[in-house]
């Protein structure tokens, strides 16, 4: 009889682990709390019929560069849209800073900062595989590309501290940098925000830039589920696991496996968890949260700057000083009046998202954990600031506060969408300091979520690493993702 593998959670990491184990010959069952599959990679008609909104992730530069998804062939399995503009940041008085996929064009637009932008971005975007290799696993190992790693580290040190304040002189370059660094939802400047920001900014000028799937993020989850089913696996929805002790997942002595694509807190439901490990899991910190709103629109957002209209991803927040003030307030547990907004308008390039002539807009703001703040008005005010008349285009909206998020996805503790705060300490301690952080002290039980390295984002890598570790420990096989996807 085939060995059994049970995966709790059908997010991209749970599904990546499930696909890997099914292809390795396991009998795989995925248990998902929600009625729909995909975790942070779902698309749904949240507002009106015919309007498709990404419920979680919207833009996927790191999916196309992920070694797991490359081996899986994600690029070939679904249709991708590669925008000419990776991200834009409108400024007051009708100006805007634009990060073109074309690095030279971006630099040219930045005028006095052209050479400074090239000096920071070119060595990283032209060695993107090396950047992905270094950032795409746990930090406790020897890098395979030491030169790029050192370059990346020095840039993060420079731009993640006050030392880097003079690197750029124009309002535009400073705004672009702060907008992309703010994705980390942490203090600015900080090393963790600089590292994740440089990773994203390097993707903006390489390959397909900040690409996204035609039809929405759900396509990524669906492609994984199709492959899982083709290899005999199944997904059971509407099944929330409240205790791993009570779950029948097989016999670890016979090589059966349990993988958790969940918050590590679910491990605490097992009485045999050694106290030292349990204390480490209890010490793992969740960060500030996200409050999200989706709009169905009667037409395009009336941006003052014409290029912003063509940019799927738009960072709203004005100058670097404003973005930093907003992010630092959230890190202290408060908010500014004009919060940083991460907005995505996929329908400017993907007509499948809305009926003819209509559009969708996805947006979230960072808020303190557990906040009950409805993001709708703060987001409308920030969009109106750079696109007067936006309010009149709204047909319907759907908001989710940080406080309500955990009921929607039990992994999003307090509304944290990153699987645990992304500080430098927690990039190393994710959720424990170990060269094999996916392995737990419970025999046959592995953590496979974004709370393990390399952390958040739709990459499938935490799930793949957990499956790889489990195969090594229990079956004694060392596999490369390419080995699994030869057929
Ligand atoms: C609003 C938002 C915007 C984002 N934007 C982007 C983006 O643009 N690009 C990007 O790359 N990433 C983005 N992310 C992050 C990305 O979605 C996550 O990092 C990624 O989904 C993490 O994958 P995961 O499999 O670890 O966990 P999740 O995707 O969170 O999936 C976990 C799954 O496990 C289920 N589950 C949890 N506990 C239990 C339980 N006890 N029993 C049964 N099921 C359980 C949940 O219901 C969920 O389906 C965003 C996330 C959110 C929420």
Short mmCIF file of N, CA and C and ligand atoms in Angstrom, two decimals, residues 8-14 31-33 39-40 55-60 239-241 261-262 266 292 362 364 405 409-411 417 449-450 456-458, ligand 1:
data_model
loop_
_atom_site.label_atom_id
_atom_site.label_comp_id
_atom_site.label_asym_id
_atom_site.label_seq_id
_atom_site.Cartn_x
_atom_site.Cartn_y
_atom_site.Cartn_z
N UNK A 8 -2.46 19.83 5.61
CA UNK A 8 -3.51 20.71 6.13
C UNK A 8 -3.31 22.08 5.50
N UNK A 9 -4.28 22.51 4.69
CA UNK A 9 -4.20 23.82 4.04
C UNK A 9 -3.91 23.70 2.56
N UNK A 10 -4.73 24.39 1.75
CA UNK A 10 -4.55 24.33 0.29
C UNK A 10 -4.03 25.64 -0.26
N UNK A 11 -3.20 26.36 0.53
CA UNK A 11 -2.52 27.54 -0.02
C UNK A 11 -1.47 27.08 -1.02
N UNK A 12 -0.80 28.02 -1.70
CA UNK A 12 0.20 27.61 -2.70
C UNK A 12 1.28 26.70 -2.12
N UNK A 13 1.63 26.90 -0.83
CA UNK A 13 2.67 26.04 -0.25
C UNK A 13 2.15 24.65 0.06
N UNK A 14 0.94 24.57 0.58
CA UNK A 14 0.36 23.25 0.85
C UNK A 14 0.22 22.47 -0.45
N UNK A 31 -6.51 18.78 3.33
CA UNK A 31 -7.69 19.19 4.09
C UNK A 31 -7.72 20.71 4.17
N UNK A 32 -8.76 21.33 3.67
CA UNK A 32 -8.83 22.79 3.59
C UNK A 32 -10.04 23.29 4.39
N UNK A 33 -9.80 24.28 5.27
CA UNK A 33 -10.87 24.82 6.12
C UNK A 33 -11.95 25.51 5.29
N UNK A 39 -6.07 29.23 -0.67
CA UNK A 39 -5.51 30.08 0.40
C UNK A 39 -5.32 31.49 -0.09
N UNK A 40 -4.08 31.98 -0.03
CA UNK A 40 -3.78 33.35 -0.46
C UNK A 40 -3.78 33.52 -1.97
N UNK A 55 -8.58 37.55 -4.25
CA UNK A 55 -8.93 37.63 -2.84
C UNK A 55 -7.67 37.90 -2.00
N UNK A 56 -6.55 37.29 -2.41
CA UNK A 56 -5.27 37.51 -1.73
C UNK A 56 -4.28 38.08 -2.73
N UNK A 57 -3.28 37.27 -3.09
CA UNK A 57 -2.20 37.77 -3.95
C UNK A 57 -2.71 38.18 -5.33
N UNK A 58 -2.02 39.19 -5.90
CA UNK A 58 -2.46 39.72 -7.18
C UNK A 58 -1.34 39.76 -8.22
N UNK A 59 -0.11 40.03 -7.77
CA UNK A 59 1.00 40.20 -8.72
C UNK A 59 2.09 39.20 -8.32
N UNK A 60 2.70 38.54 -9.32
CA UNK A 60 3.49 37.35 -9.00
C UNK A 60 4.88 37.30 -9.62
N UNK A 239 -13.07 21.51 5.64
CA UNK A 239 -12.58 20.64 6.73
C UNK A 239 -11.52 21.41 7.53
N UNK A 240 -11.94 22.02 8.63
CA UNK A 240 -10.98 22.75 9.46
C UNK A 240 -10.41 21.81 10.51
N UNK A 241 -9.10 21.73 10.59
CA UNK A 241 -8.46 20.88 11.58
C UNK A 241 -8.24 21.71 12.85
N UNK A 261 0.33 23.38 6.22
CA UNK A 261 0.42 24.66 5.50
C UNK A 261 -0.42 25.67 6.32
N UNK A 262 -0.03 25.83 7.57
CA UNK A 262 -0.84 26.63 8.49
C UNK A 262 0.10 27.45 9.37
N UNK A 266 -0.76 25.65 15.18
CA UNK A 266 -1.54 24.40 15.17
C UNK A 266 -0.76 23.26 15.82
N UNK A 292 -8.16 45.09 3.49
CA UNK A 292 -8.24 45.10 2.02
C UNK A 292 -9.62 45.52 1.55
N UNK A 362 -8.02 46.45 -6.78
CA UNK A 362 -7.68 45.68 -5.56
C UNK A 362 -6.80 46.60 -4.73
N UNK A 364 -4.97 47.38 -0.60
CA UNK A 364 -4.96 47.22 0.87
C UNK A 364 -4.06 48.25 1.52
N UNK A 405 -10.03 38.89 9.16
CA UNK A 405 -9.27 38.07 8.22
C UNK A 405 -9.05 36.63 8.72
N UNK A 409 -9.15 33.10 6.81
CA UNK A 409 -7.99 32.22 6.66
C UNK A 409 -7.33 32.07 8.03
N UNK A 410 -7.47 30.89 8.66
CA UNK A 410 -6.95 30.72 10.03
C UNK A 410 -5.45 30.97 10.15
N UNK A 411 -4.73 31.00 9.01
CA UNK A 411 -3.28 31.25 9.08
C UNK A 411 -2.96 32.72 9.27
N UNK A 417 -0.69 39.02 6.90
CA UNK A 417 -0.78 38.24 5.66
C UNK A 417 0.57 37.66 5.24
N UNK A 449 4.37 26.04 5.56
CA UNK A 449 3.72 27.31 5.19
C UNK A 449 4.73 28.45 5.10
N UNK A 450 4.20 29.64 4.84
CA UNK A 450 5.03 30.85 4.73
C UNK A 450 5.67 31.21 6.06
N UNK A 456 7.06 34.63 2.99
CA UNK A 456 5.83 34.93 2.25
C UNK A 456 6.02 35.11 0.75
N UNK A 457 4.88 35.12 0.04
CA UNK A 457 4.88 35.25 -1.41
C UNK A 457 4.45 33.94 -2.03
N UNK A 458 3.89 34.04 -3.23
CA UNK A 458 3.42 32.84 -3.91
C UNK A 458 4.61 32.26 -4.69
C1 LIG B 1 -4.45 40.36 0.69
C2 LIG B 1 -3.18 39.64 0.30
C3 LIG B 1 -2.39 40.13 -0.72
C4 LIG B 1 -1.23 39.47 -1.11
N1 LIG B 1 -0.52 39.90 -2.20
C5 LIG B 1 0.48 39.13 -2.69
C6 LIG B 1 1.01 39.37 -3.98
O1 LIG B 1 0.54 40.26 -4.71
N2 LIG B 1 2.02 38.57 -4.42
C7 LIG B 1 2.51 37.52 -3.67
O2 LIG B 1 3.41 36.81 -4.12
N3 LIG B 1 2.00 37.25 -2.45
C8 LIG B 1 0.99 38.02 -1.96
N4 LIG B 1 0.40 37.70 -0.77
C9 LIG B 1 1.03 36.67 0.09
C10 LIG B 1 0.73 35.27 -0.37
O3 LIG B 1 -0.63 35.13 -0.73
C11 LIG B 1 1.07 34.33 0.77
O4 LIG B 1 2.42 34.53 1.18
C12 LIG B 1 0.89 32.88 0.35
O5 LIG B 1 -0.45 32.63 -0.04
C13 LIG B 1 1.27 31.96 1.49
O6 LIG B 1 0.96 30.65 1.11
P1 LIG B 1 0.70 29.50 2.17
O7 LIG B 1 0.38 28.31 1.37
O8 LIG B 1 1.86 29.45 3.12
O9 LIG B 1 -0.54 29.99 3.06
P2 LIG B 1 -1.99 30.46 2.64
O10 LIG B 1 -2.02 30.89 1.24
O11 LIG B 1 -2.40 31.41 3.69
O12 LIG B 1 -2.87 29.14 2.74
C14 LIG B 1 -3.11 28.50 3.96
C15 LIG B 1 -4.38 27.67 3.77
O13 LIG B 1 -4.50 26.82 4.89
C16 LIG B 1 -5.85 26.82 5.32
N5 LIG B 1 -5.83 26.51 6.75
C17 LIG B 1 -5.19 27.20 7.73
N6 LIG B 1 -5.39 26.62 8.92
C18 LIG B 1 -6.16 25.52 8.68
C19 LIG B 1 -6.71 24.52 9.51
N7 LIG B 1 -6.49 24.52 10.84
N8 LIG B 1 -7.44 23.52 8.95
C20 LIG B 1 -7.65 23.49 7.60
N9 LIG B 1 -7.17 24.45 6.76
C21 LIG B 1 -6.43 25.44 7.30
C22 LIG B 1 -6.34 28.22 5.02
O14 LIG B 1 -7.74 28.28 4.92
C23 LIG B 1 -5.63 28.51 3.70
O15 LIG B 1 -6.42 28.10 2.61
C24 LIG B 1 -0.81 38.32 -0.38
C25 LIG B 1 -1.60 37.81 0.65
C26 LIG B 1 -2.79 38.43 0.97
C27 LIG B 1 -3.69 37.83 2.01
#
